[in-house]
């Protein structure tokens, strides 16, 4: 069992495992995964390190280092969980705590978020100095890796980017914060507003877990707009809200957060935030709006508690009532003209959404009947591509390629992608194989399975040894072929055994 170091306050689990590799003198990423997880396929995640039950087991029942406490105190999970649907948060949490594969980055919205995560690990030089002075070593802190924010919450300084890339290139490697990744550059102080925003984000990381439904967020933002006088009747004045947010932050600051507000776009993120929530929003989108509304009077714990107590219904505080039927022949005629010109959906996107809303509220029965009778018949799409001719052209290119490479044992595995690429066929054509029957038949016949590709590599190694008049040894053939006992398929191992016995006889 690996003797993992106890995490420091606000330290990422990624950093804890990286420090253990330094203490144990482990230089091989695969060996580190073997010791910590007993699994060489674990991916090193900065934001959401999974398999927390295995990590917690290394602390032998320490009550302060349970899987749930590791999740809340040493990952970025608290930054996302309050703002996604409770069922999604619960599913992601279950996958992170257990020893199964997880898709937390997708489930919690990190992968597709408008607010992008950093591509490189970052640090604050003042924090590093304080860490070395207090603990005798430096480590990766959570507050340095917040999506969209490159500011230290403790010192209000811009973070410095290290050469450590967070990507697929080193996805199994845990890299510690050591002197060789620190850069000799001075940090710059940020503005008071951005420093305050970073402090709020740090505060959010340390709050207890709250499960909040998306309808509760919808109700909260409607009430928030109403309290500040941004609601007229039942309609939210989105332009006034945009004026407030833009006036507080400024266009350039919002652009630095990747939160540009396009007033011409009816579906910009700020408008969607004050509408019914059909998707989750990033923590930074929420904090940017809250700080613009409350500034220094922002109490995150109080806000999350109040939202969690709201009813799970949209605009619950507004009494529901049926609008009286008003027959306005002028509006009916205008709607008939624009629908005849643009269609029902096109009319709403061509600037007549207000007319549609008025008719929906006051003359709904007539509007629905008219729209159903005005649905344009779908026109069958006429293909502009001669697929049979293209099929014959591509299969000829593939046959010419196969004639050249079928005797070349050094070529890569003959997959669909490999063949299409080397035959100079656009990769996009693979999506239309149902229209290319000859190409599809070619791929079914000539594409190599893993077993076939490994057999070809074994044959290549044997030919090389025979040309050099060297004795065939199984371990030498596997090494030259780039195979191992773990990766070699059973049928390939059987072929290797036949080759060694044949040479011996």
Coordinates of C-alpha atoms in Angstrom, one line a residue:
X1 CA 0.0 0.0 0.0
X2 CA 1.3 3.4 -1.0
X3 CA 2.0 5.8 1.9
X4 CA 0.5 8.9 0.5
X5 CA 1.3 12.3 2.1
X6 CA -1.5 14.0 4.0
X7 CA -2.9 16.8 1.8
X8 CA -2.2 20.4 2.8
X9 CA -5.1 22.8 3.1
X10 CA -6.5 23.7 -0.4
X11 CA -4.1 21.2 -2.1
X12 CA -5.2 19.4 -5.2
X13 CA -5.2 15.6 -5.1
X14 CA -3.2 15.8 -8.3
X15 CA -0.5 17.5 -6.3
X16 CA -0.7 15.0 -3.4
X17 CA 0.0 12.1 -5.8
X18 CA 2.7 14.0 -7.5
X19 CA 4.4 14.7 -4.2
X20 CA 4.3 11.0 -3.3
X21 CA 6.1 10.2 -6.6
X22 CA 8.9 12.5 -5.5
X23 CA 9.1 11.1 -1.9
X24 CA 9.1 7.5 -3.2
X25 CA 11.6 8.3 -6.0
X26 CA 9.3 7.0 -8.7
X27 CA 10.1 8.4 -12.2
X28 CA 7.8 6.1 -14.2
X29 CA 4.2 7.3 -14.5
X30 CA 3.0 3.8 -15.0
X31 CA 4.7 2.5 -11.8
X32 CA 3.1 5.4 -9.9
X33 CA -0.3 4.4 -11.1
X34 CA 0.4 0.8 -10.2
X35 CA 1.2 1.8 -6.6
X36 CA -1.6 4.2 -6.0
X37 CA -4.5 2.8 -8.0
X38 CA -3.3 -0.7 -9.0
X39 CA -4.4 0.3 -12.5
X40 CA -2.1 1.7 -15.3
X41 CA -5.0 3.3 -17.2
X42 CA -5.9 6.0 -14.7
X43 CA -5.8 9.5 -16.1
X44 CA -4.2 12.3 -14.0
X45 CA -6.9 14.9 -13.6
X46 CA -6.2 18.3 -12.2
X47 CA -9.9 19.2 -11.6
X48 CA -11.6 15.9 -10.9
X49 CA -9.3 13.1 -9.7
X50 CA -11.5 10.0 -9.5
X51 CA -11.2 6.6 -7.7
X52 CA -11.3 8.5 -4.4
X53 CA -12.2 5.4 -2.4
X54 CA -8.9 3.9 -3.4
X55 CA -7.0 7.0 -2.5
X56 CA -8.8 7.3 0.8
X57 CA -7.9 3.6 1.6
X58 CA -4.2 4.6 1.6
X59 CA -4.9 6.7 4.7
X60 CA -6.3 3.7 6.6
X61 CA -9.6 5.0 7.8
X62 CA -8.5 8.6 8.7
X63 CA -11.8 10.3 9.5
X64 CA -10.5 13.6 8.1
X65 CA -9.6 12.0 4.8
X66 CA -12.7 10.1 3.7
X67 CA -13.6 10.0 0.0
X68 CA -16.3 12.6 0.4
X69 CA -13.9 15.0 2.3
X70 CA -11.2 14.5 -0.4
X71 CA -13.8 15.4 -3.1
X72 CA -15.0 18.5 -1.3
X73 CA -11.7 19.8 0.0
X74 CA -9.2 18.8 -2.7
X75 CA -10.9 18.9 -6.1
X76 CA -12.8 21.5 -8.0
X77 CA -16.1 19.6 -7.6
X78 CA -17.6 22.3 -5.2
X79 CA -17.2 24.9 -8.0
X80 CA -19.6 23.0 -10.2
X81 CA -22.1 21.0 -8.1
X82 CA -24.4 23.8 -6.9
X83 CA -25.1 24.9 -10.5
X84 CA -26.0 21.7 -12.2
X85 CA -29.1 19.5 -11.8
X86 CA -29.0 17.6 -8.5
X87 CA -29.3 14.2 -10.3
X88 CA -26.3 15.1 -12.5
X89 CA -24.3 16.2 -9.5
X90 CA -25.2 13.0 -7.6
X91 CA -24.2 10.8 -10.6
X92 CA -20.9 12.6 -11.1
X93 CA -20.1 12.4 -7.4
X94 CA -20.9 8.7 -7.2
X95 CA -18.5 8.0 -10.2
X96 CA -15.7 10.1 -8.6
X97 CA -16.1 8.4 -5.2
X98 CA -16.2 4.8 -6.5
X99 CA -13.6 2.9 -8.4
X100 CA -15.4 3.1 -11.8
X101 CA -14.6 5.2 -14.8
X102 CA -16.1 8.7 -14.7
X103 CA -17.1 11.4 -17.1
X104 CA -17.3 14.3 -14.6
X105 CA -15.9 16.9 -16.9
X106 CA -18.7 16.2 -19.4
X107 CA -21.5 15.7 -16.8
X108 CA -20.7 18.9 -14.8
X109 CA -20.3 21.0 -17.9
X110 CA -16.6 21.7 -17.7
X111 CA -15.7 20.3 -21.1
X112 CA -18.3 22.4 -23.0
X113 CA -18.4 25.4 -20.8
X114 CA -18.2 28.9 -22.2
X115 CA -15.6 29.6 -19.5
X116 CA -12.5 27.7 -20.5
X117 CA -10.2 25.9 -18.2
X118 CA -6.5 26.7 -18.2
X119 CA -4.2 24.8 -20.5
X120 CA -1.2 25.0 -18.3
X121 CA -0.8 24.7 -14.5
X122 CA -0.3 28.0 -12.8
X123 CA 1.0 29.3 -9.5
X124 CA 1.3 32.5 -7.4
X125 CA 5.0 33.3 -6.5
X126 CA 3.9 34.9 -3.2
X127 CA 1.9 31.8 -2.2
X128 CA 4.8 29.5 -3.1
X129 CA 7.1 31.5 -0.9
X130 CA 4.6 31.3 2.0
X131 CA 4.1 27.5 1.4
X132 CA 7.9 26.9 1.5
X133 CA 8.2 29.0 4.7
X134 CA 5.3 27.2 6.5
X135 CA 5.5 23.6 5.2
X136 CA 9.0 23.4 3.8
X137 CA 7.8 22.6 0.2
X138 CA 5.5 24.0 -2.4
X139 CA 2.4 22.3 -3.8
X140 CA -0.4 22.9 -6.4
X141 CA -3.2 24.8 -4.8
X142 CA -6.9 24.6 -6.0
X143 CA -7.3 28.4 -6.2
X144 CA -4.6 28.7 -8.8
X145 CA -6.4 26.5 -11.4
X146 CA -9.9 28.1 -11.5
X147 CA -11.5 28.2 -15.0
X148 CA -11.7 31.7 -16.4
X149 CA -9.7 33.3 -13.6
X150 CA -5.9 33.8 -13.6
X151 CA -5.7 35.7 -10.3
X152 CA -4.6 34.5 -6.9
X153 CA -7.4 35.0 -4.3
X154 CA -5.0 35.4 -1.4
X155 CA -2.8 38.1 -2.8
X156 CA -4.7 39.6 -5.7
X157 CA -1.8 39.0 -8.1
X158 CA -2.0 37.6 -11.6
X159 CA -0.9 33.9 -11.7
X160 CA 2.2 32.8 -13.6
X161 CA 1.8 30.1 -16.2
X162 CA 4.2 27.1 -15.9
X163 CA 5.5 24.9 -18.8
X164 CA 3.4 22.0 -17.4
X165 CA 0.7 21.4 -20.0
X166 CA -2.7 20.0 -19.0
X167 CA -3.4 17.9 -22.1
X168 CA -3.7 14.4 -23.6
X169 CA 0.1 14.4 -24.1
X170 CA 1.0 13.5 -20.5
X171 CA -2.4 12.4 -19.3
X172 CA -1.0 9.6 -17.1
X173 CA 1.7 11.7 -15.5
X174 CA 1.5 13.6 -12.1
X175 CA 4.0 16.4 -12.1
X176 CA 5.0 18.0 -8.8
X177 CA 5.5 21.7 -8.2
X178 CA 9.3 21.7 -8.1
X179 CA 11.9 24.5 -8.7
X180 CA 12.4 23.5 -12.3
X181 CA 8.8 24.4 -13.3
X182 CA 9.0 27.8 -11.6
X183 CA 9.7 30.8 -13.8
X184 CA 11.7 33.8 -12.9
X185 CA 9.1 36.4 -13.6
X186 CA 7.4 39.0 -11.4
X187 CA 3.7 38.8 -10.8
X188 CA 1.5 41.9 -11.5
X189 CA -1.3 43.1 -9.3
X190 CA -4.8 43.0 -10.6
X191 CA -7.7 45.4 -10.2
X192 CA -9.7 45.5 -6.9
X193 CA -12.9 44.1 -8.6
X194 CA -11.1 41.1 -10.1
X195 CA -9.3 40.4 -6.9
X196 CA -12.7 40.5 -5.1
X197 CA -14.1 38.1 -7.7
X198 CA -11.3 35.6 -7.1
X199 CA -11.9 35.9 -3.4
X200 CA -15.6 35.0 -3.9
X201 CA -14.5 32.0 -6.0
X202 CA -12.2 30.8 -3.2
X203 CA -15.0 31.2 -0.8
X204 CA -17.3 29.1 -3.0
X205 CA -14.7 26.3 -3.0
X206 CA -15.0 26.0 0.8
X207 CA -18.8 26.1 1.2
X208 CA -20.8 23.0 2.2
X209 CA -22.4 21.1 -0.5
X210 CA -25.9 22.3 -1.7
X211 CA -28.2 20.5 -4.2
X212 CA -30.2 23.1 -6.2
X213 CA -32.6 22.4 -8.9
X214 CA -32.5 24.4 -12.2
X215 CA -36.0 25.7 -11.6
X216 CA -34.9 27.1 -8.3
X217 CA -32.2 29.0 -10.1
X218 CA -34.8 30.3 -12.6
X219 CA -37.0 31.5 -9.7
X220 CA -34.1 33.1 -7.9
X221 CA -33.0 35.2 -10.9
X222 CA -36.5 36.3 -11.6
X223 CA -36.9 37.4 -8.0
X224 CA -33.5 39.1 -8.1
X225 CA -34.5 41.1 -11.2
X226 CA -37.8 42.0 -9.6
X227 CA -36.2 43.2 -6.4
X228 CA -33.9 45.6 -8.3
X229 CA -36.7 46.9 -10.5
X230 CA -35.8 45.2 -13.7
X231 CA -39.2 43.6 -14.2
X232 CA -42.1 45.3 -15.9
X233 CA -45.3 43.3 -15.5
X234 CA -44.0 39.8 -16.0
X235 CA -41.3 40.8 -18.5
X236 CA -37.6 41.0 -17.4
X237 CA -35.9 44.1 -18.8
X238 CA -32.8 42.4 -20.1
X239 CA -31.3 45.6 -21.6
X240 CA -31.3 47.2 -18.2
X241 CA -29.5 44.2 -16.7
X242 CA -27.0 44.2 -19.5
X243 CA -26.3 47.9 -18.8
X244 CA -25.7 47.2 -15.2
X245 CA -23.3 44.3 -15.8
X246 CA -21.4 46.0 -18.6
X247 CA -21.2 49.2 -16.6
X248 CA -19.7 47.5 -13.6
X249 CA -17.2 45.2 -15.4
X250 CA -16.6 46.8 -18.8
X251 CA -16.3 45.1 -22.1
X252 CA -12.6 44.2 -21.9
X253 CA -12.8 42.6 -18.5
X254 CA -15.7 40.4 -19.5
X255 CA -13.8 39.5 -22.7
X256 CA -10.9 38.4 -20.5
X257 CA -13.3 36.0 -18.7
X258 CA -14.6 34.8 -22.2
X259 CA -18.0 36.2 -21.1
X260 CA -18.7 38.7 -23.9
X261 CA -22.3 40.1 -24.0
X262 CA -23.6 40.5 -27.5
X263 CA -26.7 42.7 -27.2
X264 CA -27.8 41.8 -30.7
X265 CA -28.0 38.2 -29.8
X266 CA -31.3 37.2 -28.3
X267 CA -29.8 34.1 -26.7
X268 CA -26.6 35.6 -25.2
X269 CA -25.6 34.0 -21.9
X270 CA -26.8 36.9 -19.7
X271 CA -30.4 36.8 -21.2
X272 CA -30.4 33.0 -20.8
X273 CA -29.4 33.3 -17.1
X274 CA -32.5 35.4 -16.4
X275 CA -34.8 33.1 -18.3
X276 CA -36.0 29.6 -17.5
X277 CA -32.8 27.6 -17.0
X278 CA -32.7 24.9 -19.7
X279 CA -28.9 24.3 -19.1
X280 CA -26.4 24.9 -16.4
X281 CA -24.1 27.9 -16.2
X282 CA -20.6 28.3 -15.0
X283 CA -19.8 29.5 -11.4
X284 CA -18.0 32.5 -13.0
X285 CA -21.2 33.6 -14.9
X286 CA -23.1 33.5 -11.6
X287 CA -20.4 35.3 -9.6
X288 CA -20.0 38.0 -12.3
X289 CA -23.7 38.9 -12.1
X290 CA -23.9 38.6 -8.3
X291 CA -20.9 40.9 -7.8
X292 CA -22.3 43.5 -10.3
X293 CA -25.6 43.5 -8.3
X294 CA -24.3 43.3 -4.7
X295 CA -20.6 44.1 -5.0
X296 CA -19.0 43.9 -1.5
X297 CA -22.2 42.9 0.3
X298 CA -22.1 39.4 -1.4
X299 CA -22.7 36.5 1.0
X300 CA -22.4 33.3 -1.0
X301 CA -23.5 30.9 1.8
X302 CA -26.6 32.9 2.4
X303 CA -27.5 33.1 -1.3
X304 CA -27.0 29.3 -1.9
X305 CA -29.1 28.6 1.2
X306 CA -31.9 30.9 0.1
X307 CA -32.0 29.4 -3.4
X308 CA -32.1 25.9 -2.0
X309 CA -35.3 26.8 -0.1
X310 CA -37.1 28.2 -3.1
X311 CA -39.9 26.1 -4.7
X312 CA -39.0 24.1 -7.7
X313 CA -41.3 26.0 -10.0
X314 CA -40.7 28.8 -12.5
X315 CA -41.7 32.3 -11.3
X316 CA -43.6 30.8 -8.4
X317 CA -44.1 34.1 -6.7
X318 CA -46.2 35.5 -9.6
X319 CA -49.9 34.3 -9.4
X320 CA -50.9 32.4 -12.5
X321 CA -53.8 33.7 -14.5
X322 CA -55.3 33.3 -17.9
X323 CA -55.0 36.4 -20.2
X324 CA -58.3 37.5 -21.6
X325 CA -59.0 36.8 -25.3
X326 CA -58.5 39.9 -27.3
X327 CA -59.2 39.8 -31.0
X328 CA -57.0 42.2 -32.9
X329 CA -57.6 41.8 -36.6
X330 CA -54.7 44.1 -37.5
X331 CA -52.2 41.9 -35.6
X332 CA -53.8 38.7 -37.0
X333 CA -53.4 40.1 -40.6
X334 CA -49.8 41.1 -40.0
X335 CA -49.0 37.7 -38.6
X336 CA -50.6 36.0 -41.6
X337 CA -48.5 38.1 -44.0
X338 CA -45.2 37.4 -42.3
X339 CA -45.9 33.7 -42.0
X340 CA -46.7 33.6 -45.7
X341 CA -43.4 35.2 -46.4
X342 CA -41.0 33.6 -43.8
X343 CA -42.9 30.6 -42.3
X344 CA -43.8 30.3 -38.6
X345 CA -40.2 29.7 -37.4
X346 CA -38.7 32.2 -39.8
X347 CA -41.1 34.9 -38.8
X348 CA -40.1 34.7 -35.1
X349 CA -36.4 35.0 -36.0
X350 CA -36.9 37.9 -38.5
X351 CA -38.0 40.4 -35.8
X352 CA -41.6 39.4 -35.3
X353 CA -41.1 37.6 -32.0
X354 CA -42.9 40.3 -30.1
X355 CA -46.0 40.0 -32.4
X356 CA -46.0 36.2 -31.8
X357 CA -45.8 36.7 -28.0
X358 CA -48.7 39.1 -28.0
X359 CA -50.9 36.8 -30.0
X360 CA -49.8 33.8 -27.8
X361 CA -50.9 35.6 -24.7
X362 CA -54.1 37.2 -25.9
X363 CA -55.3 35.1 -28.9
X364 CA -53.7 31.7 -28.4
X365 CA -56.4 29.5 -29.8
X366 CA -56.5 31.3 -33.1
X367 CA -52.7 31.5 -33.3
X368 CA -52.2 27.7 -32.8
X369 CA -54.9 26.8 -35.3
X370 CA -53.4 29.2 -37.9
X371 CA -49.8 28.0 -37.3
X372 CA -50.8 24.4 -37.7
X373 CA -52.5 25.1 -41.0
X374 CA -49.5 27.1 -42.2
X375 CA -46.8 24.5 -41.7
X376 CA -44.7 24.3 -44.9
X377 CA -44.3 20.8 -46.4
X378 CA -40.8 19.5 -46.1
X379 CA -39.0 19.4 -49.4
X380 CA -36.9 16.3 -50.1
X381 CA -33.2 17.2 -50.3
X382 CA -31.9 16.7 -53.8
X383 CA -28.4 15.3 -53.8
X384 CA -25.9 17.4 -55.8
X385 CA -23.2 14.7 -55.6
X386 CA -22.8 11.8 -58.0
X387 CA -22.1 9.2 -55.3
X388 CA -21.7 6.2 -57.7
X389 CA -19.1 8.0 -59.6
X390 CA -17.3 9.1 -56.5
X391 CA -17.5 5.6 -55.1
X392 CA -15.7 4.2 -58.2
X393 CA -13.1 6.9 -58.1
X394 CA -12.3 6.3 -54.4
X395 CA -12.1 2.5 -54.6
X396 CA -9.6 2.8 -57.5
X397 CA -7.4 5.0 -55.3
X398 CA -7.7 2.5 -52.5
X399 CA -6.8 -0.5 -54.7
X400 CA -3.7 1.4 -56.1
X401 CA -2.7 2.1 -52.5
X402 CA -3.2 -1.5 -51.4
X403 CA -1.1 -2.8 -54.3
X404 CA 1.8 -0.6 -53.1
X405 CA 1.6 -1.3 -49.4
X406 CA 0.4 -4.9 -49.0
X407 CA 4.0 -6.2 -49.3
X408 CA 5.4 -3.4 -47.1
X409 CA 5.6 -4.8 -43.7
X410 CA 6.7 -1.5 -42.1
X411 CA 3.5 0.4 -42.8
X412 CA 1.1 1.2 -40.0
X413 CA -2.0 -0.8 -39.1
X414 CA -4.4 -0.7 -42.1
X415 CA -7.4 0.9 -40.5
X416 CA -10.1 2.8 -42.3
X417 CA -8.6 6.1 -41.3
X418 CA -5.1 5.0 -42.3
X419 CA -6.2 3.8 -45.7
X420 CA -8.4 6.9 -46.4
X421 CA -5.6 9.2 -45.4
X422 CA -2.9 7.6 -47.4
X423 CA -5.2 7.3 -50.5
X424 CA -5.6 11.1 -50.4
X425 CA -9.4 10.8 -49.8
X426 CA -11.0 13.4 -47.5
X427 CA -11.7 12.0 -44.1
X428 CA -15.1 13.6 -44.1
X429 CA -16.2 11.0 -46.7
X430 CA -16.0 8.2 -44.1
X431 CA -19.3 9.6 -42.7
X432 CA -21.0 8.6 -45.9
X433 CA -20.0 5.0 -46.3
X434 CA -23.7 4.0 -46.8
X435 CA -23.5 5.9 -50.1
X436 CA -20.1 4.3 -51.0
X437 CA -20.9 0.5 -51.2
X438 CA -17.7 -0.4 -53.1
X439 CA -15.5 1.5 -50.6
X440 CA -17.4 -0.2 -47.7
X441 CA -16.8 -3.6 -49.2
X442 CA -13.1 -2.8 -49.7
X443 CA -12.7 -1.8 -46.0
X444 CA -14.5 -4.9 -44.8
X445 CA -12.0 -7.0 -46.8
X446 CA -8.7 -5.3 -46.3
X447 CA -8.8 -3.5 -42.9
X448 CA -6.6 -5.2 -40.3
X449 CA -7.8 -6.3 -36.9
X450 CA -5.4 -5.9 -34.0
X451 CA -4.5 -9.6 -34.2
X452 CA -3.7 -9.3 -37.9
X453 CA -1.5 -6.2 -37.3
X454 CA 0.4 -7.9 -34.5
X455 CA 0.9 -11.0 -36.7
X456 CA 2.4 -8.8 -39.4
X457 CA 4.8 -7.2 -36.8
X458 CA 5.9 -10.6 -35.6
X459 CA 6.5 -11.7 -39.2
X460 CA 8.6 -8.5 -39.8
X461 CA 10.7 -9.2 -36.8
X462 CA 11.3 -12.9 -37.8
X463 CA 12.3 -11.8 -41.3
X464 CA 14.8 -9.4 -39.9
X465 CA 16.4 -12.0 -37.7
X466 CA 16.5 -14.6 -40.5
X467 CA 18.2 -12.1 -42.8
X468 CA 20.9 -11.5 -40.2
X469 CA 21.2 -15.3 -39.6
X470 CA 20.4 -14.8 -35.9
X471 CA 18.6 -17.3 -33.7
X472 CA 14.9 -16.7 -33.1
X473 CA 14.1 -16.1 -29.5
X474 CA 10.5 -15.3 -28.4
X475 CA 11.5 -12.4 -26.1
X476 CA 13.8 -10.9 -28.8
X477 CA 11.0 -11.1 -31.4
X478 CA 8.5 -9.4 -29.0
X479 CA 10.9 -6.6 -28.2
X480 CA 11.7 -5.8 -31.9
X481 CA 8.0 -6.1 -32.8
X482 CA 7.2 -3.6 -30.0
X483 CA 4.9 -6.1 -28.2
X484 CA 4.7 -7.4 -24.6
X485 CA 3.0 -10.4 -22.9
X486 CA 0.3 -8.0 -21.6
X487 CA -0.6 -6.6 -25.1
X488 CA 0.0 -9.7 -27.3
X489 CA -3.3 -11.4 -28.3
X490 CA -3.5 -15.2 -27.7
X491 CA -3.5 -16.1 -31.4
X492 CA -0.4 -14.0 -31.9
X493 CA 1.4 -15.7 -29.1
X494 CA 0.5 -19.0 -30.7
X495 CA 2.0 -17.9 -34.0
X496 CA 5.1 -16.7 -32.2
X497 CA 5.5 -20.1 -30.6
X498 CA 5.2 -21.8 -34.0
X499 CA 7.8 -19.5 -35.5
X500 CA 10.4 -20.3 -32.7
X501 CA 9.7 -24.1 -32.9
X502 CA 10.0 -24.1 -36.7
X503 CA 13.3 -22.3 -36.7
X504 CA 14.6 -24.7 -34.0
X505 CA 13.7 -27.7 -36.1

